[in-house]
Coordinates of C-alpha atoms in Angstrom, one line a residue:
M5 CA 16.3 -20.0 -66.0
T6 CA 15.8 -16.7 -64.3
A7 CA 15.6 -16.1 -60.6
V8 CA 12.3 -14.7 -59.4
R9 CA 12.8 -12.0 -56.8
E10 CA 9.9 -11.5 -54.3
G11 CA 9.3 -8.1 -52.8
L12 CA 10.9 -4.8 -53.5
P13 CA 14.7 -4.1 -53.8
D14 CA 16.2 -3.3 -50.4
G15 CA 16.7 0.4 -49.7
R16 CA 15.2 1.5 -53.1
Y17 CA 11.8 2.8 -52.0
G18 CA 12.4 3.8 -48.4
R19 CA 10.7 2.2 -45.4
S20 CA 7.4 0.5 -45.7
A21 CA 4.3 1.8 -43.9
D22 CA 4.4 -1.2 -41.5
Q23 CA 8.0 -0.4 -40.4
R24 CA 7.1 3.2 -39.7
A25 CA 4.0 2.2 -37.7
D26 CA 6.0 -0.3 -35.7
R27 CA 8.6 2.3 -34.9
T28 CA 6.0 4.8 -33.9
L29 CA 4.3 2.3 -31.6
K30 CA 7.6 1.4 -29.9
I31 CA 8.3 5.1 -29.2
V32 CA 4.8 5.7 -27.9
G33 CA 5.0 2.6 -25.7
A34 CA 8.3 3.7 -24.3
V35 CA 7.1 7.2 -23.5
L36 CA 3.9 5.9 -21.9
G37 CA 5.9 3.3 -19.9
A38 CA 8.3 6.0 -18.6
V39 CA 5.3 8.3 -17.6
L40 CA 3.6 5.4 -15.8
L41 CA 6.8 4.6 -13.9
G42 CA 7.2 8.2 -12.9
V43 CA 3.6 8.4 -11.7
V44 CA 3.9 5.2 -9.6
G45 CA 7.2 6.5 -8.1
W46 CA 5.7 9.9 -7.3
L47 CA 2.6 8.3 -5.7
G48 CA 4.7 5.9 -3.6
A49 CA 7.0 8.7 -2.4
S50 CA 4.2 11.0 -1.5
Y51 CA 2.4 8.2 0.4
I52 CA 5.4 7.3 2.4
S53 CA 6.4 10.9 3.2
G54 CA 2.8 11.7 4.2
Q55 CA 2.7 9.2 7.0
D56 CA 3.6 10.8 10.3
L57 CA 2.7 7.7 12.4
S58 CA 3.8 4.2 11.6
G59 CA 2.3 1.4 13.5
R60 CA 2.4 -2.4 13.7
I61 CA 0.9 -5.2 15.7
I62 CA 3.5 -7.0 17.6
T63 CA 1.3 -9.8 19.0
W64 CA -2.4 -10.4 19.6
E65 CA -4.3 -13.0 21.6
A66 CA -7.9 -13.9 21.8
V67 CA -8.3 -14.1 25.6
S68 CA -12.0 -14.9 25.5
D69 CA -15.0 -15.2 23.1
H70 CA -15.5 -11.4 23.5
E71 CA -12.0 -9.9 23.8
V72 CA -8.7 -9.7 22.0
K73 CA -5.6 -8.4 23.6
V74 CA -3.3 -6.5 21.1
H75 CA 0.2 -5.3 21.6
L76 CA 0.6 -2.2 19.4
E77 CA 3.8 -0.4 18.6
V78 CA 3.7 3.1 17.0
V79 CA 6.8 5.0 15.8
K80 CA 6.3 8.8 15.4
D81 CA 7.9 12.1 16.1
K82 CA 8.1 13.0 19.8
D83 CA 5.4 15.7 19.7
D84 CA 3.0 14.1 17.2
T85 CA -0.3 12.7 18.3
G86 CA -2.8 10.6 16.4
V87 CA -5.2 7.7 16.2
C88 CA -4.6 4.1 15.2
T89 CA -7.6 1.9 14.2
L90 CA -7.7 -1.7 15.1
R91 CA -10.2 -4.3 13.9
S92 CA -10.8 -8.0 14.4
Q93 CA -12.6 -10.6 12.3
A94 CA -14.3 -13.9 12.8
T95 CA -13.6 -17.1 10.9
D96 CA -16.2 -16.2 8.2
G97 CA -14.4 -12.9 7.6
S98 CA -17.0 -10.7 9.2
E99 CA -15.8 -7.8 11.4
V100 CA -16.5 -8.6 15.1
G101 CA -14.6 -5.7 16.7
R102 CA -13.2 -2.2 15.9
K103 CA -11.5 0.3 18.1
D104 CA -9.7 3.7 17.6
V105 CA -6.7 4.0 19.9
A106 CA -5.5 7.5 20.8
I107 CA -1.7 7.9 20.5
D108 CA -0.9 11.0 22.6
Q109 CA 2.2 10.0 24.6
R110 CA 5.2 12.4 24.2
S111 CA 7.8 9.8 23.1
G112 CA 9.1 8.7 19.7
Q113 CA 8.0 5.1 20.2
V114 CA 4.9 4.0 21.9
D115 CA 4.2 0.4 23.0
T116 CA 0.7 -0.2 24.3
E117 CA -1.5 -3.1 25.2
V118 CA -5.1 -2.6 23.9
A119 CA -8.2 -4.7 24.9
L120 CA -10.4 -5.0 21.8
R121 CA -14.0 -6.0 22.6
T122 CA -15.6 -8.3 20.1
T123 CA -19.1 -9.6 19.4
K124 CA -18.0 -13.2 19.0
R125 CA -14.7 -15.2 18.9
A126 CA -12.1 -13.4 16.9
T127 CA -9.5 -15.1 14.6
N128 CA -7.3 -12.2 14.0
A129 CA -6.4 -8.6 14.9
V130 CA -5.5 -6.1 12.1
L131 CA -4.1 -2.6 12.2
V132 CA -6.3 -0.7 9.7
G133 CA -4.0 2.4 9.8
C134 CA -2.7 5.3 11.8
T135 CA -3.3 8.9 11.2
S136 CA -1.9 12.0 12.8
S137 CA -4.2 14.6 14.4
A138 CA -3.9 18.3 13.8
A139 CA -4.0 19.0 17.5
G140 CA -0.4 17.7 17.9
K141 CA 0.9 19.9 15.1
S142 CA 2.3 23.4 15.6

């Protein structure tokens, strides 16, 4: 009885087309992955370095059906000025209040209490963001 061999002898005819395609796909995938990682890193670094004002809400309290008291902390360079935007929402998710707060104090850290007027009872207070103004730049 003779043994039946399936397929081609190993190493005799070079790589098959499928093996070459698989290797090409792996290389292309690795290159695209590295490029994507580089782009995400670059965008993250430029976003972080582009922010001159960094703010956060320490506490907030709904003092009535039409007002929220917000304790806002902003960290910045001593001579920078800017604006921080606060907003508040109701239980259904609708916006019930929005206010732009000017940050023009000449210190590195600013703690301020802000009264945010609302159209109905608020369930939260959110810092939308802080941006520096060109007036404070030299």
